[in-house]
Structure formats: C-alpha cells, structure tokens
Coordinates of C-alpha atoms (C1' of nucleotides) in Angstrom, one line a residue:
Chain A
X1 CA 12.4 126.6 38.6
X2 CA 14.5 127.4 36.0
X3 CA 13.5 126.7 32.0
X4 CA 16.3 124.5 30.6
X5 CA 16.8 124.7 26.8
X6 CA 17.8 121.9 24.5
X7 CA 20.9 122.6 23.4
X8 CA 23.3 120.7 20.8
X9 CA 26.1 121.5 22.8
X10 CA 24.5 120.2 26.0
X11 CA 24.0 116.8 24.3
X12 CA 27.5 116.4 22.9
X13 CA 28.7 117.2 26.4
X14 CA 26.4 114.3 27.8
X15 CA 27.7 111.9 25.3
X16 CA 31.5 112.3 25.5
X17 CA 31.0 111.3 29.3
X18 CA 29.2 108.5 28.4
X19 CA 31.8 107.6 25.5
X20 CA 34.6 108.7 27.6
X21 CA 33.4 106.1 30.6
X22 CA 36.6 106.5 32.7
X23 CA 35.8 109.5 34.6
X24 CA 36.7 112.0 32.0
X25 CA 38.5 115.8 33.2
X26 CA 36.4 119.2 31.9
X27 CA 39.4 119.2 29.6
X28 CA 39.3 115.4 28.3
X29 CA 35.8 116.3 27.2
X30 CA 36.7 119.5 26.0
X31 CA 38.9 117.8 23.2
X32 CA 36.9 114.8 22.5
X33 CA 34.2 117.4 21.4
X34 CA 36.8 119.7 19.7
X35 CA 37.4 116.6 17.3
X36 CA 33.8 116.9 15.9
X37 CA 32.9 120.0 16.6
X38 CA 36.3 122.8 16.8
X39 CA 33.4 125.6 17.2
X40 CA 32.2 124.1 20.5
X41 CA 33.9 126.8 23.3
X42 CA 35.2 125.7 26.7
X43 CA 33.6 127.7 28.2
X44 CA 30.6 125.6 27.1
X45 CA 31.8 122.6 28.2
X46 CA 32.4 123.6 31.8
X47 CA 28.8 125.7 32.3
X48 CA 27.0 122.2 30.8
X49 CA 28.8 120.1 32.7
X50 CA 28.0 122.1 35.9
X51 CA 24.5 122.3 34.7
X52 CA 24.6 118.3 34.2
X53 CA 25.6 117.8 37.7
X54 CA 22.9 120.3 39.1
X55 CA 20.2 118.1 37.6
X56 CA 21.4 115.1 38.2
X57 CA 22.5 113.3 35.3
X58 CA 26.0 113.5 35.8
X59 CA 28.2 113.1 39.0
X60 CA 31.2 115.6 39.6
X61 CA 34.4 113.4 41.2
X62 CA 36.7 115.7 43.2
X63 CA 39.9 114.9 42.2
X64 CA 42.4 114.2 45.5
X65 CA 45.2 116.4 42.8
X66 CA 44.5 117.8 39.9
X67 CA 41.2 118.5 37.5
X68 CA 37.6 117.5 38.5
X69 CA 35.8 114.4 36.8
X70 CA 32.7 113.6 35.6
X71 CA 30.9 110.3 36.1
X72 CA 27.9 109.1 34.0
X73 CA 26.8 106.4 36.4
X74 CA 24.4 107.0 38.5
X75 CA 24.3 104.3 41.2
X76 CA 26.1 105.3 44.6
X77 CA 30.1 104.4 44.6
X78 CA 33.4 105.5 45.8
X79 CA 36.3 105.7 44.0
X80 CA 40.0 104.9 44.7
X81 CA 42.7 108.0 42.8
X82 CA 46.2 106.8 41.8
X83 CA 48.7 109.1 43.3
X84 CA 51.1 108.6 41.0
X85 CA 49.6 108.6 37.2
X86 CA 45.9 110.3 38.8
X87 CA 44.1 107.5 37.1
X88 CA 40.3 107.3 38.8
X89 CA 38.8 103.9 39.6
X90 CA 35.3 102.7 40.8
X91 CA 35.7 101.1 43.9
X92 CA 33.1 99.6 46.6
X93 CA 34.2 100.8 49.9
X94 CA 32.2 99.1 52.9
X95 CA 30.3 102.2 54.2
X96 CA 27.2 101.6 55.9
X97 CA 24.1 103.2 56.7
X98 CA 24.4 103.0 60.3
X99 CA 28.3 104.6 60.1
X100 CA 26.4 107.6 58.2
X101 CA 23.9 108.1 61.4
X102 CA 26.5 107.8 63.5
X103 CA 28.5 110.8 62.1
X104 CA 25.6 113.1 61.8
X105 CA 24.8 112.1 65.3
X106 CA 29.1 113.0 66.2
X107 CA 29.1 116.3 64.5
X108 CA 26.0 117.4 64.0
X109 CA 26.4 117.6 60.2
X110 CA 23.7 116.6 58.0
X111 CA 22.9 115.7 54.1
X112 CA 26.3 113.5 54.3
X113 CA 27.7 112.6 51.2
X114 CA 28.8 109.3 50.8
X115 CA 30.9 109.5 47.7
X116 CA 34.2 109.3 48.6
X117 CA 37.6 109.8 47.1
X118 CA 40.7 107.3 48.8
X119 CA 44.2 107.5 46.9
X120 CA 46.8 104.8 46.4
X121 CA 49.5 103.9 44.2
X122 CA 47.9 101.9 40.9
X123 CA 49.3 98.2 40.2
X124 CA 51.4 99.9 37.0
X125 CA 53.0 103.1 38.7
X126 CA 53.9 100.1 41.5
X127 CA 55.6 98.1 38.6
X128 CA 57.2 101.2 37.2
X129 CA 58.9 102.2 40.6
X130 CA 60.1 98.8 41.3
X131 CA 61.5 99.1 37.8
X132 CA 63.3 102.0 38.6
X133 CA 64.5 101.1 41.9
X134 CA 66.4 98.1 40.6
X135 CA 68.2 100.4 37.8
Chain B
X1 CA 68.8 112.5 51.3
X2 CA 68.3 116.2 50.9
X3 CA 70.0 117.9 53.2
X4 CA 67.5 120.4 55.0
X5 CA 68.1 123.5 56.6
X6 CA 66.7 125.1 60.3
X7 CA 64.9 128.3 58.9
X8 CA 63.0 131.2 60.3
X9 CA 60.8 130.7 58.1
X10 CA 60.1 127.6 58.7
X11 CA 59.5 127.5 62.0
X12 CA 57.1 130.2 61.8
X13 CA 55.1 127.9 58.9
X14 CA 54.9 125.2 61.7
X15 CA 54.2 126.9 64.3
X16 CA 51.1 129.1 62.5
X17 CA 49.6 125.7 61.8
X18 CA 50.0 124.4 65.1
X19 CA 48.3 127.9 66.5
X20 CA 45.1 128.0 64.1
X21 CA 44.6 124.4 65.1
X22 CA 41.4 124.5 63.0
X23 CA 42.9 122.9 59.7
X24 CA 44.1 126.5 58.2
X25 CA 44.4 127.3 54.2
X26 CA 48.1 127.9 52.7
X27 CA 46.2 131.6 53.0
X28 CA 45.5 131.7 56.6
X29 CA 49.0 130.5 57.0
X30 CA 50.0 133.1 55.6
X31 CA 48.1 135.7 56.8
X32 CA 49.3 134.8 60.1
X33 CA 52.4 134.9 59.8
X34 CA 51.9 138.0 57.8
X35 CA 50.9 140.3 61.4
X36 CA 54.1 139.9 62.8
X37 CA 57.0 139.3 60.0
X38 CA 55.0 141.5 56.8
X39 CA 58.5 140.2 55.2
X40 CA 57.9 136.4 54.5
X41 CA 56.8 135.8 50.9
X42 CA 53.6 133.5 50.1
X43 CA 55.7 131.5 47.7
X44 CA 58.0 130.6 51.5
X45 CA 54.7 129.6 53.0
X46 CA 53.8 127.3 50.5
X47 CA 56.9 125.9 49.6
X48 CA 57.7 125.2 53.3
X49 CA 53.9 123.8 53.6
X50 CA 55.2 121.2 50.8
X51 CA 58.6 120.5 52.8
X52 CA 56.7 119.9 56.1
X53 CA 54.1 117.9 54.4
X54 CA 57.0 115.6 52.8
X55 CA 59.0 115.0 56.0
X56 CA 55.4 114.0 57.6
X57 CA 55.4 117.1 60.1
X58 CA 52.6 118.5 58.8
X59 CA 49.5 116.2 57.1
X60 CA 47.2 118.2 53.8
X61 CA 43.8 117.7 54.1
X62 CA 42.7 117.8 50.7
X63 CA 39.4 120.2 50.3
X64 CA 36.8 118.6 48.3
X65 CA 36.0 122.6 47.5
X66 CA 38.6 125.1 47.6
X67 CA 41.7 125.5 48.6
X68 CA 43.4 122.8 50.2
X69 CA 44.0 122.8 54.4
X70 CA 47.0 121.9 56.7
X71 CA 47.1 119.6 60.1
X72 CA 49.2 119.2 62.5
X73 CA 47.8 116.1 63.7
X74 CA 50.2 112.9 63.7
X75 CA 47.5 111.0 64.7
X76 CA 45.2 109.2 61.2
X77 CA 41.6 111.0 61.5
X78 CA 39.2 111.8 58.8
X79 CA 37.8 114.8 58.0
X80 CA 33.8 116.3 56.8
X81 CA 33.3 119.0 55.1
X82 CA 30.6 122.0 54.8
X83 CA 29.5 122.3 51.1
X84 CA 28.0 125.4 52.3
X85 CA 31.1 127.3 54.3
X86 CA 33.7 125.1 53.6
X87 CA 34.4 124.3 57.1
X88 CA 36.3 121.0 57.8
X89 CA 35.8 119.2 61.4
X90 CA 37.6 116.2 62.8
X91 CA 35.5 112.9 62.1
X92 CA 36.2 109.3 63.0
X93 CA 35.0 107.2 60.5
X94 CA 34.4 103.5 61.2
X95 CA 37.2 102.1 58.7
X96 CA 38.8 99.4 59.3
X97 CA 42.2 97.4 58.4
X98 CA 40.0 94.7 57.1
X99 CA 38.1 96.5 54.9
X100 CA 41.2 98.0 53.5
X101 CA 42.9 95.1 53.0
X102 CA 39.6 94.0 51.0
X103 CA 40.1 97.2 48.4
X104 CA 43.5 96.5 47.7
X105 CA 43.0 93.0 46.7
X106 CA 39.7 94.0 44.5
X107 CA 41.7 97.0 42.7
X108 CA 45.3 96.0 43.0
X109 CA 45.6 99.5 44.1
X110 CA 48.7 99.7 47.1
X111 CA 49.7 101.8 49.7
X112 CA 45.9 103.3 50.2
X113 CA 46.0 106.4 52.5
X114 CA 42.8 106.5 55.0
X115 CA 42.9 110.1 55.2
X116 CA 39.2 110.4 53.7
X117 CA 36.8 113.5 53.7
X118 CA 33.4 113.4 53.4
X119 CA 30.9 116.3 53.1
X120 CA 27.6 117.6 54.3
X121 CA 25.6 120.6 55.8
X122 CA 27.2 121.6 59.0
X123 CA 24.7 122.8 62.2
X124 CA 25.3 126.6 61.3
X125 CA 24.2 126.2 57.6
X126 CA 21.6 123.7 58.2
X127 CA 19.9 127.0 60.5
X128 CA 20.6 129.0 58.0
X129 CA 18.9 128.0 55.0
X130 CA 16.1 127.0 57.3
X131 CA 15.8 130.4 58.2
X132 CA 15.8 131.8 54.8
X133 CA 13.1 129.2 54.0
X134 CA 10.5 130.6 56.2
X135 CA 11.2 134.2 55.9
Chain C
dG1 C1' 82.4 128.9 50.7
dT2 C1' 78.7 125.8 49.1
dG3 C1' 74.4 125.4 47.9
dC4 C1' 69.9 125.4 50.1
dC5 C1' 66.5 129.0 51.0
dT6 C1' 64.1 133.3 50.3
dG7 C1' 61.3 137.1 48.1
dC8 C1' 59.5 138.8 44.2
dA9 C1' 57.2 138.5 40.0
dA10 C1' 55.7 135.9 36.4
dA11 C1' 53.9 131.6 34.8
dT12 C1' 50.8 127.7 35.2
dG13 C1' 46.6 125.2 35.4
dT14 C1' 41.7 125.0 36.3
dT15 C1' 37.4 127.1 36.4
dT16 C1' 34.4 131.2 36.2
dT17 C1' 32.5 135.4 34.4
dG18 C1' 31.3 139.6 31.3
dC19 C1' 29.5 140.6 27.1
dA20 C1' 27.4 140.8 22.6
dA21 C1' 25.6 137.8 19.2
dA22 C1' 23.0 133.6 18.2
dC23 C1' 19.6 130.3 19.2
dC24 C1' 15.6 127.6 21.3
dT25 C1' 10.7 127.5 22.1
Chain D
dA1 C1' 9.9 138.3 21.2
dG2 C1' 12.2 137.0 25.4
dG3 C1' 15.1 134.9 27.9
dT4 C1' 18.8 131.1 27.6
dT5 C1' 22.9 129.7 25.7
dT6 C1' 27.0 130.3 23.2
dG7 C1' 32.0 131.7 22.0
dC8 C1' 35.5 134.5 23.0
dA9 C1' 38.5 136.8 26.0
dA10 C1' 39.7 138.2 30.3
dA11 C1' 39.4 137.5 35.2
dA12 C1' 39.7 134.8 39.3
dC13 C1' 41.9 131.7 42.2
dA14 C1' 45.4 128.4 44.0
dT15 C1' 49.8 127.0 43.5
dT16 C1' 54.4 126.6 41.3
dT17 C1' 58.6 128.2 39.3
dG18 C1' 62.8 131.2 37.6
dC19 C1' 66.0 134.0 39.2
dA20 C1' 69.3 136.8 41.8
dG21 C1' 70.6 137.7 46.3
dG22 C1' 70.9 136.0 51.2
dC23 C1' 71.6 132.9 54.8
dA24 C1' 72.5 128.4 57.3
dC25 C1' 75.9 125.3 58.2

DNA sequence: GTGCCTGCAAATGTTTTGCAAACCT
DNA sequence: AGGTTTGCAAAACATTTGCAGGCAC
C-alpha cells in the first residue's frame, strides 16, 4: 500500500471538480486553479487527478473526441457526448444487471464496466444547424 | 458534393482493414500496407481512414484507451474492451429502440449513435494476473 | 488542364515522464 | 530524515495540416 500525502495541491484539484460540476477536462481544471494559484504546474494537475481516480474519489469520463473528464459523483451513470460542441451530459441509460451477466457469459470478459459513453447531437448544435441550413 | 477520386491508395486503406478484420489501429493499417508499398505516407492512411469513415465504408470504433480502431462492419454492433491489452471484441448489447427513444426525450439530445463500448478484463488477462497472484 | 490527392515534415493537442528542489509527516 | 510530491521542461503519442509536386478524370 502506498503512503498518500496531504497535499494543498491535491485538495485544490478535488475542489475545482467539485466547483466545476459539469465534467470538467485536465485542462478546464488546470485554469480554474491557475486563477488562484499561477504556481500550481500541470503537470500537477494531471498526476492528482490520476491519483484521485486510483482511489476512488473521482471518476475519469473518456471522452468519444477530444480531452478526458473528471466526474465528482460517485453513484453509477452513463453519460450522453454532444458531437458537435463535445458538451458531456449525465444520462440514465437502461442497463441491467442481468445484460452485464449475459456479456461476461458471451465473451468471457469479466470486471465489466458499466459506465458508458453514447454520442448525439445536443438540442443547441440541432438549433444552430437548422439555423444555418435555412441561410 | 465533393467530388472523390478512385485512388491506390485508397483501395489499399480499405482493403487492409477488411484483411486485419480484428478492428485494426490507424498504425496497423499502416503497417500493413507498409510490407508491400514502403511508399504510402501515414498522413494517406489516416486521411483516407477519415474519407472512408465519412462516406460510411468504413465505421471508427472509438478506444476508451489508446488509439482509436477501424471496422469494416456495415452491420450496428457494440464493442468491449480489455483495460489490460486493449483488445476490442464484437459484443451485442441488449439495446433497444425503445430505450433510445426514452434518452432522447429525457436529454433532448438527437441523432444518438448505438455504437457503445464497454470495458473489462478479457479471459487472457483475467489468467494472467491470477497467475502473478499466486507466484 | 483542373483541382483533388499524395508524401513529407512540421505542427497540434493531450498526457506522461525525468529530474532536482521542496514539502509532508 | 526519508520518501512523496512538485514545477518545469522535454518526451511521448496520436492525429492533423501546410505545401509542392503528382495523378485521376
């Protein structure tokens, strides 16, 4: 087990995803921090994050295009990407358990994870491009 | 309409993908093709990867970790990943029309794409790191 | 002949890593 | 004191882009 030090940088990391609570990028969190604190290093800011999602108290969304997010909640939930403007949304697909057994019973994987990324196009970007179709 | 031209190159990008059936990387690809014409670029691989992709020839499985991968499936399939090798297998998740129907009214969101990937620990891993367990 | 396509190299964007100094406990 | 953590810069990795020449049609 390895010893985990109280750091101030570790804590301002954990609070800008918690103030940032729309699934935040590495590089959103980056310059929230930066505003407070300009000393704070990216660097910093990745290797905390990584280390907040090895113990748990954050979640890493894999972006369908573009930079990873972070996710503060800690409930189980999927999330739906916007194609378009890359905007991340919670979203409460209708996975079951027994679709889970199934699978590892298919292909012999195990551990599944059931977050899950879908993409679409987000109500605004499908405003926009009506907009511009009309023009 | 962009007018599109028959290329070597092309060809060769299609047909690599079709040959290493196993979901290759824009690197594999590449590779491939590499053996017998040492000549084609890597920027020509991806940039027909993109063309093929947008005329619906070819389908990108985006990689939860990692590069992303190519199919030349026409048929809609999900995919699971290995967190461990990175492997991706054909999966049929239980998904249906309803329950899409159900996320676009709850988020608005439109034009949802069911090309999902999940992740676990395929059989091969699973051995592995049992192995390294005991010893 | 027009202009799309190619190959090369350089740029881009995201994330990781090497290292010496600083810090937590 | 000892090992973690930090900040900086450089590296690593995947992918895109600028450009001059080449090729499809």
């Amino acid at each position: 087990m390895v010893e985990r030090r109280q750091t101030i940088q570790r804590g301002l990391v954990l609070d800008a995803v918690k103030v940032l609570y729309n699934h935040p990028t590495a590089q959103e969190v980056y310059d929230f921090i930066h505003e407070t604190h300009p000393s704070v290093g990216k660097a910093t800011v990745y290797r905390n994050l990584n280390l907040l999602v090895d113990e748990g108290q954050l979640r890493r969304v894999f972006a369908i295009d573009g930079p990873d997010h972070y996710d503060c909640t800690t409930h189980t939930h999927q999330h739906i990407e916007c194609r378009i403007c890359k905007k991340i949304v919670d979203v409460k697909l209708p996975i079951d358990l027994e679709s889970i057994v199934n699978v590892e019973k298919e292909t012999g994987f195990s551990n599944i994870d059931e977050n899950i990324i879908i993409t679409g196009i987000c109500p605004e970007c499908l405003k926009n491009a009506n907009k511009n179709k009309i023009s």
